[in-house]
Short mmCIF file of C-alpha atoms and ligand atoms in Angstrom, two decimals:
data_model
loop_
_atom_site.label_atom_id
_atom_site.label_comp_id
_atom_site.label_asym_id
_atom_site.label_seq_id
_atom_site.Cartn_x
_atom_site.Cartn_y
_atom_site.Cartn_z
CA MET A 20 0.03 -0.22 0.43
CA ALA A 21 1.01 3.51 -0.59
CA GLY A 22 0.81 4.08 2.69
CA ASP A 23 3.15 1.54 3.91
CA GLU A 24 5.97 2.84 0.68
CA ARG A 25 5.64 6.02 2.90
CA ARG A 26 6.53 4.92 5.62
CA SER A 27 9.13 2.99 4.41
CA GLU A 28 11.18 5.78 3.06
CA THR A 29 11.52 7.48 6.45
CA GLY A 30 14.57 6.74 8.52
CA ARG A 31 12.76 6.03 11.83
CA GLY A 32 10.43 3.39 9.08
CA ARG A 33 13.74 1.67 7.85
CA ARG A 34 14.74 1.69 11.24
CA GLY A 35 11.80 -0.44 12.10
CA PHE A 36 10.24 1.70 14.56
CA LEU A 37 7.21 2.49 13.20
CA LYS A 38 6.06 -1.16 12.12
CA ALA A 39 2.61 -1.73 12.97
CA ALA A 40 3.66 -4.98 15.47
CA THR A 41 5.40 -2.45 17.51
CA LEU A 42 3.55 0.84 16.67
CA GLY A 43 0.20 -1.67 18.29
CA SER A 44 -3.05 -0.19 17.14
CA ALA A 45 -2.19 2.87 17.00
CA ALA A 46 -0.97 1.96 12.82
CA ALA A 47 -4.54 0.96 12.24
CA VAL A 48 -6.34 3.88 13.67
CA LEU A 49 -3.97 6.49 12.09
CA ARG A 50 -3.98 5.37 8.20
CA PRO A 51 -7.91 5.46 7.41
CA SER A 52 -8.17 8.93 9.97
CA THR A 53 -5.88 9.96 7.65
CA LEU A 54 -7.74 9.86 4.12
CA VAL A 55 -10.60 10.86 5.05
CA GLY A 56 -9.11 14.35 5.94
CA GLN A 57 -7.58 14.45 2.29
CA GLU A 58 -10.97 13.43 0.71
CA ARG A 59 -12.74 16.12 2.38
CA ASN A 60 -9.94 18.74 1.95
CA GLY A 61 -8.58 17.91 -1.48
CA ARG A 62 -10.77 19.68 -4.23
CA SER A 63 -12.40 22.53 -2.44
CA LEU A 64 -11.39 26.16 -1.69
CA GLY A 65 -9.05 26.44 1.01
CA GLY A 66 -9.20 29.37 3.65
CA GLY A 67 -8.54 33.04 2.95
CA VAL A 68 -5.60 35.13 4.55
CA GLY A 69 -6.42 37.13 7.49
CA GLY A 70 -3.94 40.41 9.52
CA TYR A 71 -3.30 38.14 12.65
CA GLY A 72 -3.04 34.69 12.18
CA GLU A 73 -4.77 31.88 14.80
CA ARG A 74 -4.19 28.49 15.06
CA SER A 75 -5.53 25.07 13.85
CA GLY A 76 -9.88 25.12 15.02
CA PHE A 77 -8.58 21.45 15.82
CA GLU A 78 -5.92 22.94 18.87
CA SER A 79 -7.81 23.15 22.01
CA THR A 80 -4.71 23.60 24.47
CA LEU A 81 -5.14 25.64 27.03
CA ARG A 82 -3.96 27.65 29.93
CA ARG A 83 -4.88 26.14 32.94
CA VAL A 84 -6.32 29.10 35.19
CA ARG A 85 -5.16 28.12 39.19
CA GLY A 86 -7.65 29.10 41.59
CA SER A 87 -7.75 31.85 43.51
CA ARG A 88 -10.39 34.16 45.81
CA TYR A 89 -9.47 36.93 43.64
CA GLU A 90 -8.98 36.97 40.36
CA GLN A 91 -6.97 39.38 39.61
CA ALA A 92 -4.73 37.56 42.07
CA ALA A 93 -4.67 34.67 39.91
CA GLY A 94 -1.96 32.99 38.03
CA SER A 95 -2.39 30.60 34.46
CA LEU A 96 0.09 27.09 34.13
CA THR A 97 1.39 26.74 30.69
CA PRO A 98 0.29 23.17 29.09
CA LEU A 99 4.02 22.06 29.11
CA GLN A 100 2.67 18.83 28.24
CA ASP A 101 1.50 20.33 24.66
CA LEU A 102 4.15 21.84 23.52
CA ASN A 103 6.95 21.42 20.99
CA GLY A 104 10.69 22.32 21.07
CA THR A 105 11.29 25.35 23.51
CA ILE A 106 9.72 28.52 22.82
CA THR A 107 6.63 28.94 24.42
CA PRO A 108 3.96 30.20 22.48
CA SER A 109 3.57 34.01 23.56
CA ALA A 110 -0.63 33.38 23.98
CA LEU A 111 0.40 30.26 26.56
CA HIS A 112 3.06 31.62 28.37
CA PHE A 113 2.20 31.16 32.38
CA GLU A 114 1.02 34.23 34.24
CA ARG A 115 1.33 35.25 37.32
CA HIS A 116 -0.49 38.96 38.76
CA HIS A 117 -0.71 39.91 41.83
CA ALA A 118 -3.28 42.97 41.36
CA GLY A 119 -4.73 42.05 37.41
CA ILE A 120 -3.15 43.37 34.33
CA PRO A 121 -3.01 47.32 33.85
CA ASP A 122 -4.24 48.67 30.25
CA ILE A 123 -1.03 50.53 29.28
CA ASP A 124 -0.81 52.86 26.43
CA PRO A 125 2.79 52.73 25.82
CA ALA A 126 2.70 56.82 24.26
CA GLU A 127 2.17 58.16 28.31
CA HIS A 128 4.10 54.94 29.69
CA ARG A 129 7.87 56.28 31.22
CA LEU A 130 10.44 54.94 33.05
CA LEU A 131 11.93 56.82 35.28
CA ILE A 132 15.78 56.17 36.45
CA ASP A 133 17.07 57.98 39.39
CA GLY A 134 18.34 57.46 42.95
CA LEU A 135 22.18 57.48 43.20
CA VAL A 136 22.48 58.35 39.96
CA ASP A 137 24.66 61.30 38.66
CA ARG A 138 21.67 62.46 35.81
CA PRO A 139 18.08 60.82 36.45
CA LEU A 140 16.83 60.49 33.68
CA VAL A 141 12.50 59.31 32.41
CA PHE A 142 12.65 57.46 29.06
CA SER A 143 9.07 56.98 26.46
CA VAL A 144 9.23 53.74 25.59
CA ASP A 145 9.95 55.28 21.80
CA GLU A 146 12.87 56.42 23.22
CA LEU A 147 14.33 53.23 24.77
CA GLN A 148 13.93 51.72 21.59
CA ARG A 149 16.28 54.47 19.86
CA MET A 150 18.66 52.83 22.53
CA PRO A 151 21.30 49.39 21.77
CA ALA A 152 19.04 46.48 22.51
CA VAL A 153 19.60 42.45 22.82
CA THR A 154 17.70 39.79 21.84
CA ARG A 155 18.01 36.77 24.01
CA VAL A 156 15.93 33.53 25.18
CA TYR A 157 15.49 33.35 27.88
CA PHE A 158 12.93 31.33 30.53
CA VAL A 159 10.66 32.97 33.23
CA GLU A 160 9.93 30.68 36.39
CA CYS A 161 7.97 31.37 39.13
CA SER A 162 9.80 30.30 42.40
CA GLY A 163 6.42 28.86 43.65
CA ASN A 164 6.70 26.59 40.65
CA GLY A 165 6.59 22.77 41.76
CA ARG A 166 5.31 23.64 44.78
CA VAL A 167 2.58 20.51 45.14
CA LYS A 168 6.38 17.79 45.66
CA TRP A 169 6.86 19.98 49.01
CA SER A 170 3.84 17.61 49.64
CA PRO A 171 3.68 14.06 48.78
CA ALA A 172 2.56 13.28 45.12
CA GLU A 173 -0.84 13.20 44.00
CA PRO A 174 -1.49 10.50 41.31
CA GLU A 175 -3.88 12.96 38.92
CA THR A 176 -1.16 16.16 38.67
CA ASP A 177 -0.08 16.24 35.58
CA ALA A 178 3.11 18.45 33.96
CA GLN A 179 0.84 21.43 33.81
CA ALA A 180 0.19 21.64 37.17
CA ALA A 181 2.86 20.40 38.76
CA PHE A 182 5.99 22.58 36.23
CA GLY A 183 3.33 25.33 34.68
CA MET A 184 5.12 27.98 36.00
CA THR A 185 8.04 28.25 33.77
CA SER A 186 8.08 29.69 30.37
CA CYS A 187 10.67 29.64 27.40
CA SER A 188 10.33 32.89 24.78
CA GLU A 189 12.73 35.08 23.01
CA TRP A 190 12.76 38.94 24.79
CA THR A 191 14.30 41.38 22.60
CA GLY A 192 14.91 44.47 25.62
CA VAL A 193 17.90 47.06 26.48
CA PRO A 194 20.77 45.95 28.54
CA VAL A 195 20.19 47.92 31.91
CA SER A 196 23.56 48.45 32.11
CA VAL A 197 23.34 50.42 29.16
CA LEU A 198 20.56 52.78 30.24
CA LEU A 199 21.96 53.04 34.05
CA ARG A 200 25.89 54.00 32.49
CA GLU A 201 23.79 56.64 30.25
CA ALA A 202 22.74 57.90 34.33
CA GLY A 203 25.77 57.74 35.39
CA VAL A 204 26.33 54.80 38.61
CA ARG A 205 27.14 56.75 41.71
CA PRO A 206 29.72 55.36 43.25
CA ASP A 207 28.16 54.28 46.22
CA ALA A 208 25.46 52.18 44.78
CA SER A 209 24.85 48.70 45.48
CA TRP A 210 21.39 48.01 44.50
CA MET A 211 18.41 48.79 42.17
CA VAL A 212 15.44 49.31 43.85
CA ALA A 213 12.48 48.21 40.47
CA GLU A 214 8.63 48.90 40.58
CA GLY A 215 6.27 47.99 38.59
CA ALA A 216 2.82 50.40 37.48
CA ASP A 217 0.30 47.81 38.72
CA ALA A 218 -1.75 48.60 41.27
CA CYS A 219 0.34 46.35 43.75
CA ARG A 220 3.17 48.51 42.51
CA LEU A 221 4.93 45.07 42.91
CA THR A 222 8.68 46.04 44.41
CA ARG A 223 11.87 44.48 44.54
CA SER A 224 15.45 45.16 45.46
CA VAL A 225 18.00 43.78 42.80
CA PRO A 226 21.84 43.67 43.20
CA LEU A 227 23.64 45.76 41.22
CA ASP A 228 26.33 43.16 39.74
CA LYS A 229 23.04 41.52 38.19
CA ALA A 230 21.74 45.00 37.40
CA MET A 231 25.19 45.39 35.21
CA ASP A 232 25.60 42.24 34.12
CA ASP A 233 23.03 40.72 32.08
CA ILE A 234 18.87 42.31 33.06
CA LEU A 235 17.07 43.93 30.49
CA VAL A 236 14.23 46.35 30.57
CA ALA A 237 12.42 44.51 27.17
CA TYR A 238 9.75 45.45 24.82
CA GLY A 239 10.13 42.41 22.95
CA GLN A 240 8.50 38.61 22.94
CA ASN A 241 8.59 35.60 20.65
CA GLY A 242 8.97 38.93 17.93
CA GLU A 243 5.82 41.33 18.66
CA ALA A 244 5.24 43.16 21.98
CA ILE A 245 5.34 41.46 25.08
CA ARG A 246 1.98 40.77 25.73
CA PRO A 247 0.41 42.87 28.20
CA ALA A 248 0.21 39.89 30.56
CA GLN A 249 3.49 39.88 30.26
CA GLY A 250 4.25 43.81 31.13
CA TYR A 251 3.37 45.86 28.26
CA PRO A 252 4.82 47.72 27.40
CA LEU A 253 8.35 47.38 29.52
CA ARG A 254 9.40 44.21 31.75
CA LEU A 255 12.62 43.68 34.03
CA LEU A 256 13.62 40.64 32.81
CA ILE A 257 16.63 39.11 35.14
CA PRO A 258 17.71 36.02 33.43
CA GLY A 259 17.86 32.41 35.40
CA TRP A 260 16.13 34.19 38.47
CA GLU A 261 13.46 33.58 40.25
CA GLY A 262 10.20 34.87 37.83
CA ASN A 263 8.95 37.45 41.09
CA ILE A 264 12.20 39.78 40.73
CA SER A 265 11.05 40.68 36.99
CA ILE A 266 9.07 43.17 37.56
CA LYS A 267 6.40 44.00 34.74
CA TRP A 268 4.58 47.23 33.86
CA LEU A 269 8.16 48.30 34.82
CA ARG A 270 8.23 52.19 36.09
CA ARG A 271 10.79 52.87 37.68
CA LEU A 272 14.34 52.16 38.48
CA GLN A 273 16.01 53.49 41.57
CA LEU A 274 19.42 52.81 42.65
CA VAL A 275 19.65 52.86 46.10
CA ASP A 276 22.72 51.76 49.34
CA GLN A 277 20.47 48.56 50.24
CA SER A 278 18.00 46.15 49.68
CA TYR A 279 14.88 47.63 50.41
CA LEU A 280 13.67 44.49 52.65
CA THR A 281 9.81 44.83 50.58
CA ARG A 282 7.22 42.68 50.93
CA GLU A 283 8.37 39.86 48.29
CA GLU A 284 11.33 39.78 49.85
CA THR A 285 9.61 39.72 53.45
CA ALA A 286 6.98 37.94 53.72
CA LYS A 287 6.92 36.54 50.38
CA TYR A 288 9.53 34.69 48.38
CA THR A 289 11.48 33.35 51.59
CA ASP A 290 11.79 29.51 52.61
CA LEU A 291 11.63 28.47 55.95
CA MET A 292 14.29 25.82 56.96
CA PRO A 293 13.63 23.29 59.54
CA ASN A 294 15.54 25.50 61.94
CA GLY A 295 12.96 27.84 62.08
CA GLU A 296 15.11 30.88 60.51
CA ALA A 297 14.27 31.69 56.63
CA ARG A 298 16.11 31.53 54.01
CA GLN A 299 16.47 35.53 51.94
CA TYR A 300 17.19 36.38 48.81
CA THR A 301 17.06 33.08 47.40
CA PHE A 302 17.82 34.11 43.29
CA VAL A 303 18.67 32.03 41.60
CA MET A 304 16.28 28.86 40.03
CA ASP A 305 18.07 25.55 40.51
CA SER A 306 18.54 23.08 37.76
CA LYS A 307 15.30 20.91 37.16
CA SER A 308 13.28 19.05 34.77
CA VAL A 309 10.43 17.51 33.22
CA ILE A 310 9.50 14.97 31.20
CA THR A 311 6.48 16.32 29.02
CA ARG A 312 5.45 13.21 27.05
CA PRO A 313 4.17 10.58 27.86
CA SER A 314 3.35 12.41 31.08
CA GLY A 315 0.48 12.77 33.71
CA GLY A 316 -3.12 11.85 31.97
CA HIS A 317 -1.34 10.81 29.06
CA ARG A 318 -2.54 7.43 28.03
CA LEU A 319 0.12 4.72 26.14
CA ASP A 320 -1.77 2.82 23.42
CA GLY A 321 -0.10 -0.48 23.85
CA PRO A 322 3.63 -1.84 24.59
CA GLY A 323 6.09 -0.61 21.81
CA PHE A 324 8.45 2.10 20.48
CA TYR A 325 7.60 5.89 22.53
CA GLN A 326 10.09 8.18 21.88
CA ILE A 327 10.72 10.42 25.63
CA SER A 328 10.61 14.38 25.06
CA GLY A 329 10.88 16.75 27.87
CA LEU A 330 12.51 20.29 29.42
CA ALA A 331 14.99 20.99 31.57
CA TRP A 332 16.70 24.46 32.42
CA SER A 333 18.75 26.11 35.71
CA GLY A 334 19.04 29.77 36.51
CA ARG A 335 23.49 28.50 36.63
CA GLY A 336 24.00 28.56 33.15
CA ARG A 337 23.65 25.79 30.43
CA VAL A 338 22.62 22.66 30.97
CA GLN A 339 25.52 20.14 30.94
CA ARG A 340 23.49 17.08 30.69
CA VAL A 341 20.29 15.23 31.36
CA GLU A 342 19.71 11.85 32.52
CA VAL A 343 16.55 9.49 31.48
CA SER A 344 15.73 6.46 34.12
CA THR A 345 12.72 4.14 32.90
CA ASP A 346 13.39 1.79 36.01
CA GLY A 347 11.49 4.23 38.85
CA GLY A 348 15.28 6.10 39.76
CA ARG A 349 17.77 2.40 39.81
CA SER A 350 19.58 2.96 36.55
CA TRP A 351 19.91 6.38 34.98
CA SER A 352 21.17 6.45 30.73
CA GLU A 353 21.93 10.14 29.25
CA ALA A 354 19.19 11.54 26.98
CA GLN A 355 19.83 13.51 23.86
CA LEU A 356 20.21 17.23 23.99
CA GLN A 357 18.11 19.39 20.93
CA GLY A 358 20.75 22.27 20.01
CA PRO A 359 21.92 24.89 20.88
CA VAL A 360 21.84 24.35 24.40
CA LEU A 361 21.16 28.03 25.35
CA PRO A 362 22.09 29.32 28.85
CA LEU A 363 19.29 30.36 31.29
CA ALA A 364 16.66 29.01 28.47
CA HIS A 365 14.64 25.41 28.05
CA THR A 366 16.62 23.13 26.65
CA ARG A 367 14.53 20.08 24.76
CA PHE A 368 15.48 16.32 25.96
CA ARG A 369 14.34 13.32 24.08
CA PHE A 370 14.96 9.08 24.97
CA ASP A 371 14.17 6.66 22.52
CA TRP A 372 12.32 3.85 24.45
CA SER A 373 10.76 0.60 24.44
CA TRP A 374 8.05 0.22 26.24
CA ASP A 375 7.50 -4.29 27.10
CA GLY A 376 3.89 -3.17 28.87
CA SER A 377 4.91 -3.59 32.44
CA GLU A 378 4.89 -0.86 34.86
CA THR A 379 7.51 1.05 35.66
CA THR A 380 8.30 4.42 36.45
CA LEU A 381 10.01 7.45 33.96
CA ALA A 382 12.25 9.73 35.51
CA SER A 383 14.45 12.84 34.22
CA ARG A 384 17.62 14.33 36.15
CA CYS A 385 19.11 17.20 34.95
CA ILE A 386 22.69 18.16 35.58
CA ASP A 387 23.55 22.10 34.99
CA GLU A 388 27.02 23.88 33.59
CA SER A 389 28.00 23.89 37.44
CA GLY A 390 28.13 20.63 38.02
CA ASP A 391 23.64 20.77 39.71
CA VAL A 392 22.28 17.72 40.28
CA GLN A 393 18.92 17.92 40.41
CA PRO A 394 17.48 15.71 43.99
CA THR A 395 15.47 13.15 44.89
CA ARG A 396 12.17 14.90 47.05
CA ALA A 397 14.08 12.72 49.74
CA SER A 398 17.17 14.05 49.79
CA LEU A 399 15.53 17.88 49.05
CA ILE A 400 13.67 17.18 52.33
CA ALA A 401 16.33 16.11 54.61
CA VAL A 402 18.10 19.38 53.62
CA ARG A 403 15.30 21.99 53.15
CA GLY A 404 12.10 20.02 55.42
CA THR A 405 8.93 20.97 54.25
CA GLN A 406 7.80 24.36 55.23
CA SER A 407 8.54 26.13 52.69
CA SER A 408 6.70 26.56 49.71
CA TYR A 409 9.45 28.10 46.96
CA HIS A 410 12.30 26.46 45.19
CA ASN A 411 11.55 22.75 44.91
CA ASN A 412 13.49 21.51 41.63
CA ALA A 413 12.78 17.82 42.68
CA ILE A 414 12.67 15.17 40.62
CA GLN A 415 9.03 14.14 38.62
CA GLY A 416 8.26 10.64 37.87
CA TRP A 417 5.94 9.41 35.98
CA ARG A 418 4.48 5.98 36.69
CA ILE A 419 3.39 4.10 33.75
CA GLY A 420 0.21 1.42 34.71
CA ARG A 421 -0.30 -2.21 32.65
CA ASP A 422 -3.11 -0.37 31.04
CA GLY A 423 -0.95 2.47 29.42
CA THR A 424 -2.23 4.90 32.16
CA VAL A 425 0.74 7.55 33.35
CA GLU A 426 0.08 8.98 36.44
CA ASN A 427 2.59 11.27 38.94
CA VAL A 428 4.48 9.11 41.75
CA ASP A 429 7.46 10.86 44.08
CA VAL A 430 10.47 8.69 42.52
N1 MTE B 23 4.93 45.00 38.47
C1 MTE B 23 4.48 43.11 38.36
N2 MTE B 23 5.38 42.45 38.38
C2 MTE B 23 5.29 41.36 38.53
C3 MTE B 23 4.06 40.23 39.34
C4 MTE B 23 3.13 41.30 39.50
O1 MTE B 23 1.98 40.99 39.61
N3 MTE B 23 3.30 42.07 39.44
N4 MTE B 23 4.21 39.25 39.30
C5 MTE B 23 5.50 38.32 39.37
C6 MTE B 23 5.87 37.04 39.55
S1 MTE B 23 5.96 36.56 41.00
C7 MTE B 23 6.16 36.45 38.69
S2 MTE B 23 6.38 34.52 38.53
C8 MTE B 23 6.26 36.91 37.08
C9 MTE B 23 5.65 36.09 35.89
O2 MTE B 23 6.23 36.92 34.96
P1 MTE B 23 4.59 36.27 33.70
O3 MTE B 23 2.73 36.62 33.96
O4 MTE B 23 5.32 37.00 32.33
O5 MTE B 23 4.72 34.78 33.65
O6 MTE B 23 6.27 38.22 36.88
C10 MTE B 23 6.49 38.81 38.26
N5 MTE B 23 6.34 39.88 37.77
MO1 MO B 24 5.54 34.07 41.28
#
């Protein structure tokens, strides 16, 4: 049959991965539905052009809104289990707003740079766009991402619920160092206080060293203007650090000589340790990974070949290596990394696997270029206790049942 010939021309087909025997019932199901699609669409005129694109009507994956008493203080989660590659579509970038999304006219918006500088400056968005810019791929991850892992695993938790507070985009903006040099940094300045224009005036203190290193005032996201949910028209983008410090709807950068102990760095975003002390200014996101396919809520369609795929990232630089276990963490093998592997960005890993139909657990662990190894939940809790809400980077397990169901499990 034509279908068989086509398939045997692909590399995978020649290597026998997609033989009906290994694919199980999937091959028999896929072929007829493909032909029906050709008959239906083949001879009639298709849809027309349009000013702003939309995805296929057959695609339905969505952000999932995390419940909150106040809609404006809510968050939504990226459907990691449905994504390919490394870039998160802007429309699916997770959201975390403490006081809702302000509706800002870029023509009215201003960024003030003041405090311990020689020349306080005010920039319009147009003026910022005249400044030397860079484009970089970075993840943004809420430090609360993975917080469900402080509690024992619930079987129904999927990748979106457990890890959907990370997203990765191509950001364009002006390095903060360029703006601060323009203003003239006074020698007594050691911190930068960044403030948002939303109703809560979200404010964080940023060490000046980091500000002069790689922080951006970003106005572009995946080729177009930053989405309102991500901070339109301007956001701070602090690569590799907890999402909370990347102030959206940015309106002020003030240089000061000490951290300002704001709400977000005292009452919130600190980690309570077993001895009752709280870790503070835990900025850097630790190395992390999650298998996204197959993952919670998926169902394997019988024994055979499945390519395992997932995402890894670290706030300490590049992902050096990802290891995958298909036996619940007893043995680990190296996964392939999709290049180019960019620092402080999501990295796609893949691992070829043949399921023999027996019950097992899949897991992945990330090792970053600093040598930081993603820990098991037990070893993380041995150091950090369970009173923390933030910064949990424990290894994620997915239990494959004999019936092909995939469930959340601790490894
Ligand atoms: N002004 C302002 N900036 C903000 C927030 C906010 O509520 N207001 N939320 C912070 C938090 S907690 C996170 S995790 C990130 C989320 O960025 P995103 O909504 O673009 O994913 O933005 C941060 N910056
Ligand atoms: Mo956050």
